[in-house]
Amino acid sequence: MILLKSNHGRVTRMVCLFLILVPVTCYTIVISFLHWNLPVYDDYIIQFEIEQMMNKTSLPAFLDILFSQLNEHRLFYTRIIFLLNYLIQDKLSYTLLIFLGNLPLIGIWFIVAAWQRQASMSIWISVFASWMLFQFQYHENSLWAMAALQNITIHFLYLLLFSMLVSKSRKIWWVALAVGGLMCYTSGNGFIALGIGGISLFLQRRWQDLSIWILLFFVTILTYFYQYQAGAESHATNASTDTLLEILLGLTTFIGQGLVIHQSLSDVSIVIVLGFAAIAASALLSLHALRHLLPIFCYNELLTAKDSLMIVLVEVNIFIMLSGLALACNRMDAGDYSAMISSRYQLYPTMLILANVCLFQLLFPKVFQRISTIMLAASIFAWLLIFQKNLSSMYLFSDQTLAYYFNTQQLSQTARAPTRTIFQPDTETTLSLLKISQALKKATVDQRASKAIKISDLDYVHCMSCANSLHPGDFDFVVLKNARFQLLFPLLRNANKGLRSFWLKGKLFDVGNTAQLYSFFLNVGGLKKPYTISLLEKRDKNITHYSTNIQIDLTTNK
């Protein structure tokens, strides 16, 4: 009988290990296929700052750049990783930076696994965590070095901090102080976690440590906001738009978007309902946990491992809610919640779900045991739906990376923006860029392409007959050419018509692709001559440039 139990436990562990590794493996394969060893958006700013730091001869000037403000944040941690990468390899490798940015996901999983062991939770919690963490709802972070180093790392740091603060070890306490400080210089909302961290010290009656923590909080605030400049797009003081109702709607949108696992749920009213339900459930579970912890605090009883974990999970819920409110105050515009549904922020609602599943297990272990299999199956099914929903956007982000670099290299010859820096693309990427340039010099006249392209307004181009490939290395670009530049704008691939194997080639019909024309490129240099529109298509190793007879003047583009 003992042998049978032992074999049963071994089989269960092997099944769990297999189920844990499946999403991790799929996530790694997809990111390795779709990422480019190229900078994206704010990466250009960071790499230019690295070049400036290397040229500074004085320590104050060096530190001034290292701790400088970018948008609402002082990205000390991100700049340090960029700088170390350059010093060690004598170049910037965005492949390595993206890998390092995604690495904290594994750290988050290990923290959850540690919770499971310490609080004797179900082994399926670790499996559930793997399917929740290694998915593509927040794919912008996964493919963008700076965003990964900031937006994924902050989640690892606050989980690590909250877990450390319930430890009795004095060595861990001193490490927690360092983590708290680093967190604030990784992302601006680190201050929220730093303030919330005092809750666990208060509930543990660690009055001396709490006083030290409060001192750290105020010292960090003073140093962080020294010569701080408020963002120009901040609407915190705009009474006409920043009402309490709009902020709450922004929060519900922020949380609800993470629960949109299928395109049919993307209607704004459904998103708000989902967000409200998630917030209400989180609040009820947190209040129930606090109700359990209150007598322990009042009677000065010893905290068990489960009690300590409850404190951590309640703190996670508070942190995510306050972060959503802060984002709503800083980024929300009148009637526009686009920032609240951005892919890069959708790890927050994911962490909210994960934290509350753990909290539900602690509060209602018998109920959880009955439904754990259903929850695990639901998480796997949700992973598949999320993959299908976001595949098209992942392709688009990958193509934008290549197009953005190609355009920037042309415009850097005339624009004042600092774009030529210490980064040089690797051989494979350079070869891809060279093939694109060579293909653009030749043109195949295709009247079908001419008839297929239509302009809906000055911001979008629709291409109705362009074949759509699911192969990661293929692409379709709209080309806008004038006397000086040939600018690329990727078409959104319609990759959501059924689940297809990611690495298989395929063509989709009834496509209706759309390309957005970014005014940043079109307005550089005050261009006045009309553009000729054409198509650039890559299939396997062949790149074909289809010319058209369509011209359009985009000098009035917004």
mmCIF file of C-alpha atoms in Angstrom, residues 59-370:
data_model
loop_
_atom_site.group_PDB
_atom_site.id
_atom_site.type_symbol
_atom_site.label_atom_id
_atom_site.label_comp_id
_atom_site.label_asym_id
_atom_site.label_seq_id
_atom_site.Cartn_x
_atom_site.Cartn_y
_atom_site.Cartn_z
ATOM 1 C CA LEU A 59 30.923 61.016 -11.921
ATOM 2 C CA PRO A 60 28.126 63.588 -11.235
ATOM 3 C CA ALA A 61 27.324 63.834 -14.956
ATOM 4 C CA PHE A 62 27.290 60.042 -15.217
ATOM 5 C CA LEU A 63 24.948 59.661 -12.223
ATOM 6 C CA ASP A 64 22.724 62.448 -13.506
ATOM 7 C CA ILE A 65 21.947 60.404 -16.627
ATOM 8 C CA LEU A 66 21.741 57.111 -14.721
ATOM 9 C CA PHE A 67 19.016 58.454 -12.400
ATOM 10 C CA SER A 68 17.369 60.784 -14.926
ATOM 11 C CA GLN A 69 13.618 60.824 -15.494
ATOM 12 C CA LEU A 70 11.949 59.181 -18.488
ATOM 13 C CA ASN A 71 8.207 59.865 -18.588
ATOM 14 C CA GLU A 72 7.007 59.237 -14.996
ATOM 15 C CA HIS A 73 9.892 56.917 -14.096
ATOM 16 C CA ARG A 74 13.531 57.015 -13.107
ATOM 17 C CA LEU A 75 14.757 53.864 -14.865
ATOM 18 C CA PHE A 76 17.904 53.159 -12.847
ATOM 19 C CA TYR A 77 17.502 49.367 -13.028
ATOM 20 C CA THR A 78 16.860 49.320 -16.782
ATOM 21 C CA ARG A 79 19.814 51.582 -17.526
ATOM 22 C CA ILE A 80 22.096 49.467 -15.322
ATOM 23 C CA ILE A 81 21.180 46.295 -17.240
ATOM 24 C CA PHE A 82 21.717 48.052 -20.584
ATOM 25 C CA LEU A 83 25.049 49.435 -19.366
ATOM 26 C CA LEU A 84 26.295 46.080 -18.042
ATOM 27 C CA ASN A 85 25.321 44.404 -21.296
ATOM 28 C CA TYR A 86 27.370 46.950 -23.237
ATOM 29 C CA LEU A 87 30.386 46.799 -20.905
ATOM 30 C CA ILE A 88 30.521 42.988 -20.919
ATOM 31 C CA GLN A 89 29.852 42.368 -24.622
ATOM 32 C CA ASP A 90 31.147 45.684 -25.992
ATOM 33 C CA LYS A 91 27.779 46.007 -27.772
ATOM 34 C CA LEU A 92 24.065 45.960 -27.030
ATOM 35 C CA SER A 93 22.294 42.668 -27.615
ATOM 36 C CA TYR A 94 18.544 43.141 -27.599
ATOM 37 C CA THR A 95 18.092 39.387 -27.784
ATOM 38 C CA LEU A 96 19.899 39.098 -24.451
ATOM 39 C CA LEU A 97 18.078 42.106 -22.971
ATOM 40 C CA ILE A 98 14.692 40.645 -23.936
ATOM 41 C CA PHE A 99 15.720 37.335 -22.353
ATOM 42 C CA LEU A 100 16.783 39.078 -19.142
ATOM 43 C CA GLY A 101 13.553 41.076 -19.116
ATOM 44 C CA ASN A 102 11.446 37.904 -19.360
ATOM 45 C CA LEU A 103 13.528 36.017 -16.782
ATOM 46 C CA PRO A 104 11.609 37.492 -13.782
ATOM 47 C CA LEU A 105 8.568 35.466 -14.911
ATOM 48 C CA ILE A 106 10.480 32.383 -13.781
ATOM 49 C CA GLY A 107 11.294 34.173 -10.518
ATOM 50 C CA ILE A 108 7.587 34.896 -9.991
ATOM 51 C CA TRP A 109 6.782 31.219 -10.555
ATOM 52 C CA PHE A 110 9.389 30.170 -7.979
ATOM 53 C CA ILE A 111 7.897 32.582 -5.441
ATOM 54 C CA VAL A 112 4.452 31.037 -5.994
ATOM 55 C CA ALA A 113 5.963 27.552 -5.689
ATOM 56 C CA ALA A 114 7.569 28.631 -2.390
ATOM 57 C CA TRP A 115 4.159 29.837 -1.169
ATOM 58 C CA GLN A 116 2.712 26.459 -2.063
ATOM 59 C CA ARG A 117 5.303 24.585 0.019
ATOM 60 C CA GLN A 118 5.288 26.935 2.996
ATOM 61 C CA ALA A 119 1.492 27.087 3.323
ATOM 62 C CA SER A 120 0.913 23.412 2.331
ATOM 63 C CA MET A 121 -1.266 24.397 -0.617
ATOM 64 C CA SER A 122 -2.300 22.119 -3.464
ATOM 65 C CA ILE A 123 0.455 21.174 -5.907
ATOM 66 C CA TRP A 124 -1.877 22.288 -8.715
ATOM 67 C CA ILE A 125 -1.262 25.908 -7.675
ATOM 68 C CA SER A 126 2.206 25.718 -9.246
ATOM 69 C CA VAL A 127 0.738 24.255 -12.442
ATOM 70 C CA PHE A 128 -1.968 26.912 -12.560
ATOM 71 C CA ALA A 129 0.671 29.638 -12.032
ATOM 72 C CA SER A 130 2.684 28.402 -15.012
ATOM 73 C CA TRP A 131 -0.292 28.572 -17.399
ATOM 74 C CA MET A 132 -1.225 32.001 -16.046
ATOM 75 C CA LEU A 133 2.248 33.540 -16.263
ATOM 76 C CA PHE A 134 3.621 32.216 -19.548
ATOM 77 C CA GLN A 135 0.909 33.477 -21.900
ATOM 78 C CA PHE A 136 0.677 36.292 -24.422
ATOM 79 C CA GLN A 137 -1.845 38.739 -23.027
ATOM 80 C CA TYR A 138 1.097 41.094 -22.319
ATOM 81 C CA HIS A 139 3.114 40.279 -25.460
ATOM 82 C CA GLU A 140 4.474 43.828 -25.842
ATOM 83 C CA ASN A 141 6.520 43.268 -22.696
ATOM 84 C CA SER A 142 7.701 39.916 -24.014
ATOM 85 C CA LEU A 143 9.134 41.379 -27.254
ATOM 86 C CA TRP A 144 10.366 44.780 -26.020
ATOM 87 C CA ALA A 145 13.570 44.944 -23.989
ATOM 88 C CA MET A 146 12.928 48.104 -21.956
ATOM 89 C CA ALA A 147 9.280 47.218 -21.249
ATOM 90 C CA ALA A 148 10.223 43.720 -20.093
ATOM 91 C CA LEU A 149 12.991 45.013 -17.820
ATOM 92 C CA GLN A 150 10.572 47.466 -16.235
ATOM 93 C CA ASN A 151 7.059 46.034 -16.405
ATOM 94 C CA ILE A 152 7.842 42.375 -15.712
ATOM 95 C CA THR A 153 10.620 42.977 -13.181
ATOM 96 C CA ILE A 154 8.434 45.198 -10.982
ATOM 97 C CA HIS A 155 6.021 42.288 -10.421
ATOM 98 C CA PHE A 156 8.857 40.030 -9.330
ATOM 99 C CA LEU A 157 10.225 42.707 -7.001
ATOM 100 C CA TYR A 158 6.986 43.508 -5.151
ATOM 101 C CA LEU A 159 6.194 39.791 -4.687
ATOM 102 C CA LEU A 160 9.718 39.274 -3.381
ATOM 103 C CA LEU A 161 9.420 42.299 -1.093
ATOM 104 C CA PHE A 162 6.048 41.330 0.413
ATOM 105 C CA SER A 163 7.293 37.770 0.976
ATOM 106 C CA MET A 164 10.490 38.998 2.642
ATOM 107 C CA LEU A 165 8.646 41.312 5.011
ATOM 108 C CA VAL A 166 6.783 38.407 6.659
ATOM 109 C CA SER A 167 10.046 36.536 7.244
ATOM 110 C CA LYS A 168 11.545 36.481 10.745
ATOM 111 C CA SER A 169 15.129 36.453 9.473
ATOM 112 C CA ARG A 170 17.065 39.664 10.146
ATOM 113 C CA LYS A 171 19.286 39.075 7.121
ATOM 114 C CA ILE A 172 16.225 38.931 4.884
ATOM 115 C CA TRP A 173 14.931 42.120 6.528
ATOM 116 C CA TRP A 174 18.003 44.066 5.467
ATOM 117 C CA VAL A 175 17.781 42.651 1.946
ATOM 118 C CA ALA A 176 14.111 43.730 1.884
ATOM 119 C CA LEU A 177 15.199 47.332 2.500
ATOM 120 C CA ALA A 178 17.459 47.170 -0.575
ATOM 121 C CA VAL A 179 14.698 45.560 -2.675
ATOM 122 C CA GLY A 180 12.273 48.290 -1.596
ATOM 123 C CA GLY A 181 14.640 51.022 -2.739
ATOM 124 C CA LEU A 182 15.463 49.273 -6.045
ATOM 125 C CA MET A 183 11.764 48.773 -6.744
ATOM 126 C CA CYS A 184 11.113 52.517 -6.788
ATOM 127 C CA TYR A 185 13.907 53.020 -9.325
ATOM 128 C CA THR A 186 12.561 50.237 -11.533
ATOM 129 C CA SER A 187 9.038 51.594 -11.980
ATOM 130 C CA GLY A 188 7.304 54.645 -10.535
ATOM 131 C CA ASN A 189 4.547 52.582 -8.887
ATOM 132 C CA GLY A 190 7.215 50.947 -6.752
ATOM 133 C CA PHE A 191 6.354 53.624 -4.194
ATOM 134 C CA ILE A 192 2.901 52.099 -3.862
ATOM 135 C CA ALA A 193 4.430 48.740 -2.956
ATOM 136 C CA LEU A 194 6.873 50.444 -0.603
ATOM 137 C CA GLY A 195 4.002 52.071 1.265
ATOM 138 C CA ILE A 196 1.913 48.894 1.330
ATOM 139 C CA GLY A 197 4.865 46.962 2.738
ATOM 140 C CA GLY A 198 4.292 48.725 6.043
ATOM 141 C CA ILE A 199 0.988 46.845 6.434
ATOM 142 C CA SER A 200 2.699 43.521 7.108
ATOM 143 C CA LEU A 201 5.084 45.138 9.613
ATOM 144 C CA PHE A 202 2.091 46.704 11.361
ATOM 145 C CA LEU A 203 0.150 43.418 11.520
ATOM 146 C CA GLN A 204 3.242 41.671 12.899
ATOM 147 C CA ARG A 205 3.667 44.391 15.558
ATOM 148 C CA ARG A 206 7.237 45.028 14.432
ATOM 149 C CA TRP A 207 7.204 48.640 15.570
ATOM 150 C CA GLN A 208 10.947 49.304 15.328
ATOM 151 C CA ASP A 209 11.134 47.838 11.824
ATOM 152 C CA LEU A 210 8.042 49.840 10.866
ATOM 153 C CA SER A 211 9.703 53.091 11.935
ATOM 154 C CA ILE A 212 12.779 52.229 9.834
ATOM 155 C CA TRP A 213 10.486 51.405 6.918
ATOM 156 C CA ILE A 214 8.692 54.738 7.178
ATOM 157 C CA LEU A 215 12.065 56.494 7.216
ATOM 158 C CA LEU A 216 13.110 54.599 4.061
ATOM 159 C CA PHE A 217 9.819 55.571 2.421
ATOM 160 C CA PHE A 218 10.278 59.293 3.011
ATOM 161 C CA VAL A 219 14.001 59.311 2.141
ATOM 162 C CA THR A 220 13.255 57.522 -1.143
ATOM 163 C CA ILE A 221 10.464 59.956 -1.961
ATOM 164 C CA LEU A 222 12.725 62.941 -1.329
ATOM 165 C CA THR A 223 15.495 61.601 -3.547
ATOM 166 C CA TYR A 224 13.156 60.351 -6.273
ATOM 167 C CA PHE A 225 11.153 63.562 -6.640
ATOM 168 C CA TYR A 226 14.150 65.884 -6.425
ATOM 169 C CA GLN A 227 13.930 68.032 -9.585
ATOM 170 C CA TYR A 228 11.078 65.799 -10.789
ATOM 171 C CA GLN A 229 9.028 67.120 -13.718
ATOM 172 C CA ALA A 230 5.353 66.204 -14.045
ATOM 173 C CA GLY A 231 4.419 64.671 -17.393
ATOM 174 C CA ALA A 232 2.861 67.002 -19.903
ATOM 175 C CA GLU A 233 0.060 64.524 -20.615
ATOM 176 C CA SER A 234 -0.980 64.229 -16.993
ATOM 177 C CA HIS A 235 -4.661 64.953 -16.441
ATOM 178 C CA ALA A 236 -4.679 64.761 -12.677
ATOM 179 C CA THR A 237 -5.684 68.397 -12.356
ATOM 180 C CA ASN A 238 -8.193 68.448 -15.197
ATOM 181 C CA ALA A 239 -11.504 68.584 -13.367
ATOM 182 C CA SER A 240 -13.560 68.110 -16.518
ATOM 183 C CA THR A 241 -12.097 64.694 -17.321
ATOM 184 C CA ASP A 242 -10.544 63.335 -14.154
ATOM 185 C CA THR A 243 -13.729 62.798 -12.184
ATOM 186 C CA LEU A 244 -14.027 60.005 -9.677
ATOM 187 C CA LEU A 245 -16.399 58.112 -11.973
ATOM 188 C CA GLU A 246 -13.961 58.226 -14.894
ATOM 189 C CA ILE A 247 -11.114 57.053 -12.690
ATOM 190 C CA LEU A 248 -13.190 54.111 -11.470
ATOM 191 C CA LEU A 249 -14.195 53.289 -15.045
ATOM 192 C CA GLY A 250 -10.518 53.413 -15.972
ATOM 193 C CA LEU A 251 -9.706 50.989 -13.152
ATOM 194 C CA THR A 252 -12.434 48.531 -14.148
ATOM 195 C CA THR A 253 -11.239 48.715 -17.772
ATOM 196 C CA PHE A 254 -7.647 48.164 -16.638
ATOM 197 C CA ILE A 255 -8.615 45.018 -14.691
ATOM 198 C CA GLY A 256 -11.288 43.784 -17.086
ATOM 199 C CA GLN A 257 -9.073 43.851 -20.162
ATOM 200 C CA GLY A 258 -6.886 41.146 -18.640
ATOM 201 C CA LEU A 259 -9.940 38.868 -18.522
ATOM 202 C CA VAL A 260 -10.727 39.300 -22.225
ATOM 203 C CA ILE A 261 -9.590 35.916 -23.486
ATOM 204 C CA HIS A 262 -11.604 36.013 -26.710
ATOM 205 C CA GLN A 263 -12.390 38.740 -29.212
ATOM 206 C CA SER A 264 -16.115 38.369 -28.544
ATOM 207 C CA LEU A 265 -15.541 39.757 -25.035
ATOM 208 C CA SER A 266 -13.735 42.921 -26.177
ATOM 209 C CA ASP A 267 -16.792 45.205 -26.163
ATOM 210 C CA VAL A 268 -16.162 48.011 -23.677
ATOM 211 C CA SER A 269 -19.324 47.288 -21.671
ATOM 212 C CA ILE A 270 -18.318 43.637 -21.266
ATOM 213 C CA VAL A 271 -14.779 44.674 -20.267
ATOM 214 C CA ILE A 272 -16.156 46.984 -17.567
ATOM 215 C CA VAL A 273 -18.472 44.255 -16.226
ATOM 216 C CA LEU A 274 -15.592 41.762 -16.110
ATOM 217 C CA GLY A 275 -13.403 44.321 -14.351
ATOM 218 C CA PHE A 276 -16.077 45.141 -11.803
ATOM 219 C CA ALA A 277 -16.628 41.430 -11.076
ATOM 220 C CA ALA A 278 -12.884 40.850 -10.601
ATOM 221 C CA ILE A 279 -12.542 43.892 -8.317
ATOM 222 C CA ALA A 280 -15.567 42.840 -6.239
ATOM 223 C CA ALA A 281 -14.294 39.264 -5.887
ATOM 224 C CA SER A 282 -10.825 40.492 -4.897
ATOM 225 C CA ALA A 283 -12.288 42.893 -2.334
ATOM 226 C CA LEU A 284 -14.483 40.190 -0.779
ATOM 227 C CA LEU A 285 -11.614 37.708 -0.499
ATOM 228 C CA SER A 286 -9.296 40.378 0.942
ATOM 229 C CA LEU A 287 -11.896 41.439 3.534
ATOM 230 C CA HIS A 288 -12.465 37.817 4.484
ATOM 231 C CA ALA A 289 -8.707 37.364 4.955
ATOM 232 C CA LEU A 290 -8.460 40.540 7.066
ATOM 233 C CA ARG A 291 -11.377 39.334 9.166
ATOM 234 C CA HIS A 292 -9.374 36.186 9.856
ATOM 235 C CA LEU A 293 -6.204 38.152 10.641
ATOM 236 C CA LEU A 294 -7.810 40.775 12.889
ATOM 237 C CA PRO A 295 -8.230 38.553 16.007
ATOM 238 C CA ILE A 296 -4.641 37.350 15.608
ATOM 239 C CA PHE A 297 -3.471 40.966 15.644
ATOM 240 C CA CYS A 298 -5.743 42.002 18.526
ATOM 241 C CA TYR A 299 -4.698 39.115 20.769
ATOM 242 C CA ASN A 300 -1.054 39.250 19.691
ATOM 243 C CA GLU A 301 -1.050 35.634 18.552
ATOM 244 C CA LEU A 302 1.726 34.072 16.505
ATOM 245 C CA LEU A 303 1.262 34.130 12.761
ATOM 246 C CA THR A 304 1.282 30.763 10.988
ATOM 247 C CA ALA A 305 2.695 30.287 7.492
ATOM 248 C CA LYS A 306 -0.830 30.529 6.084
ATOM 249 C CA ASP A 307 -1.493 33.742 8.012
ATOM 250 C CA SER A 308 1.715 35.292 6.698
ATOM 251 C CA LEU A 309 0.829 34.327 3.140
ATOM 252 C CA MET A 310 -2.638 35.862 3.551
ATOM 253 C CA ILE A 311 -0.983 39.163 4.445
ATOM 254 C CA VAL A 312 1.190 38.954 1.316
ATOM 255 C CA LEU A 313 -1.772 38.189 -0.954
ATOM 256 C CA VAL A 314 -3.914 40.989 0.480
ATOM 257 C CA GLU A 315 -0.999 43.358 -0.122
ATOM 258 C CA VAL A 316 -0.763 42.164 -3.738
ATOM 259 C CA ASN A 317 -4.466 42.932 -4.246
ATOM 260 C CA ILE A 318 -4.079 46.410 -2.768
ATOM 261 C CA PHE A 319 -0.977 47.110 -4.863
ATOM 262 C CA ILE A 320 -2.648 46.149 -8.148
ATOM 263 C CA MET A 321 -5.766 48.200 -7.393
ATOM 264 C CA LEU A 322 -3.766 51.290 -6.460
ATOM 265 C CA SER A 323 -1.511 50.868 -9.499
ATOM 266 C CA GLY A 324 -4.605 50.789 -11.709
ATOM 267 C CA LEU A 325 -5.932 53.932 -10.057
ATOM 268 C CA ALA A 326 -2.581 55.674 -10.511
ATOM 269 C CA LEU A 327 -2.531 54.739 -14.193
ATOM 270 C CA ALA A 328 -6.096 55.992 -14.614
ATOM 271 C CA CYS A 329 -5.159 59.342 -13.064
ATOM 272 C CA ASN A 330 -1.972 59.784 -15.104
ATOM 273 C CA ARG A 331 -2.824 58.381 -18.510
ATOM 274 C CA MET A 332 -6.573 58.563 -19.003
ATOM 275 C CA ASP A 333 -7.820 61.170 -21.450
ATOM 276 C CA ALA A 334 -11.383 62.376 -21.943
ATOM 277 C CA GLY A 335 -13.382 59.345 -23.035
ATOM 278 C CA ASP A 336 -10.223 57.524 -24.173
ATOM 279 C CA TYR A 337 -9.118 54.458 -22.228
ATOM 280 C CA SER A 338 -6.532 53.185 -24.726
ATOM 281 C CA ALA A 339 -3.755 53.293 -22.130
ATOM 282 C CA MET A 340 -5.866 51.180 -19.774
ATOM 283 C CA ILE A 341 -6.086 48.308 -22.271
ATOM 284 C CA SER A 342 -2.481 48.394 -23.461
ATOM 285 C CA SER A 343 -0.849 44.984 -23.709
ATOM 286 C CA ARG A 344 2.124 46.053 -21.617
ATOM 287 C CA TYR A 345 -0.079 46.553 -18.526
ATOM 288 C CA GLN A 346 -2.034 43.305 -18.699
ATOM 289 C CA LEU A 347 0.297 41.410 -16.406
ATOM 290 C CA TYR A 348 -1.396 43.330 -13.556
ATOM 291 C CA PRO A 349 -4.836 41.679 -13.902
ATOM 292 C CA THR A 350 -3.062 38.363 -14.491
ATOM 293 C CA MET A 351 -1.284 38.722 -11.149
ATOM 294 C CA LEU A 352 -4.588 39.720 -9.542
ATOM 295 C CA ILE A 353 -6.183 36.475 -10.697
ATOM 296 C CA LEU A 354 -3.194 34.413 -9.552
ATOM 297 C CA ALA A 355 -3.101 36.071 -6.109
ATOM 298 C CA ASN A 356 -6.815 35.548 -5.543
ATOM 299 C CA VAL A 357 -6.723 31.911 -6.603
ATOM 300 C CA CYS A 358 -4.039 31.394 -3.932
ATOM 301 C CA LEU A 359 -6.115 33.365 -1.419
ATOM 302 C CA PHE A 360 -9.215 31.315 -2.253
ATOM 303 C CA GLN A 361 -7.212 28.117 -1.658
ATOM 304 C CA LEU A 362 -6.164 29.342 1.805
ATOM 305 C CA LEU A 363 -9.641 30.512 2.844
ATOM 306 C CA PHE A 364 -11.694 27.685 1.355
ATOM 307 C CA PRO A 365 -9.383 24.650 0.987
ATOM 308 C CA LYS A 366 -12.169 22.042 0.739
ATOM 309 C CA VAL A 367 -14.041 23.943 -1.967
ATOM 310 C CA PHE A 368 -10.791 24.511 -3.845
ATOM 311 C CA GLN A 369 -9.997 20.793 -3.714
ATOM 312 C CA ARG A 370 -13.315 20.010 -5.409
#
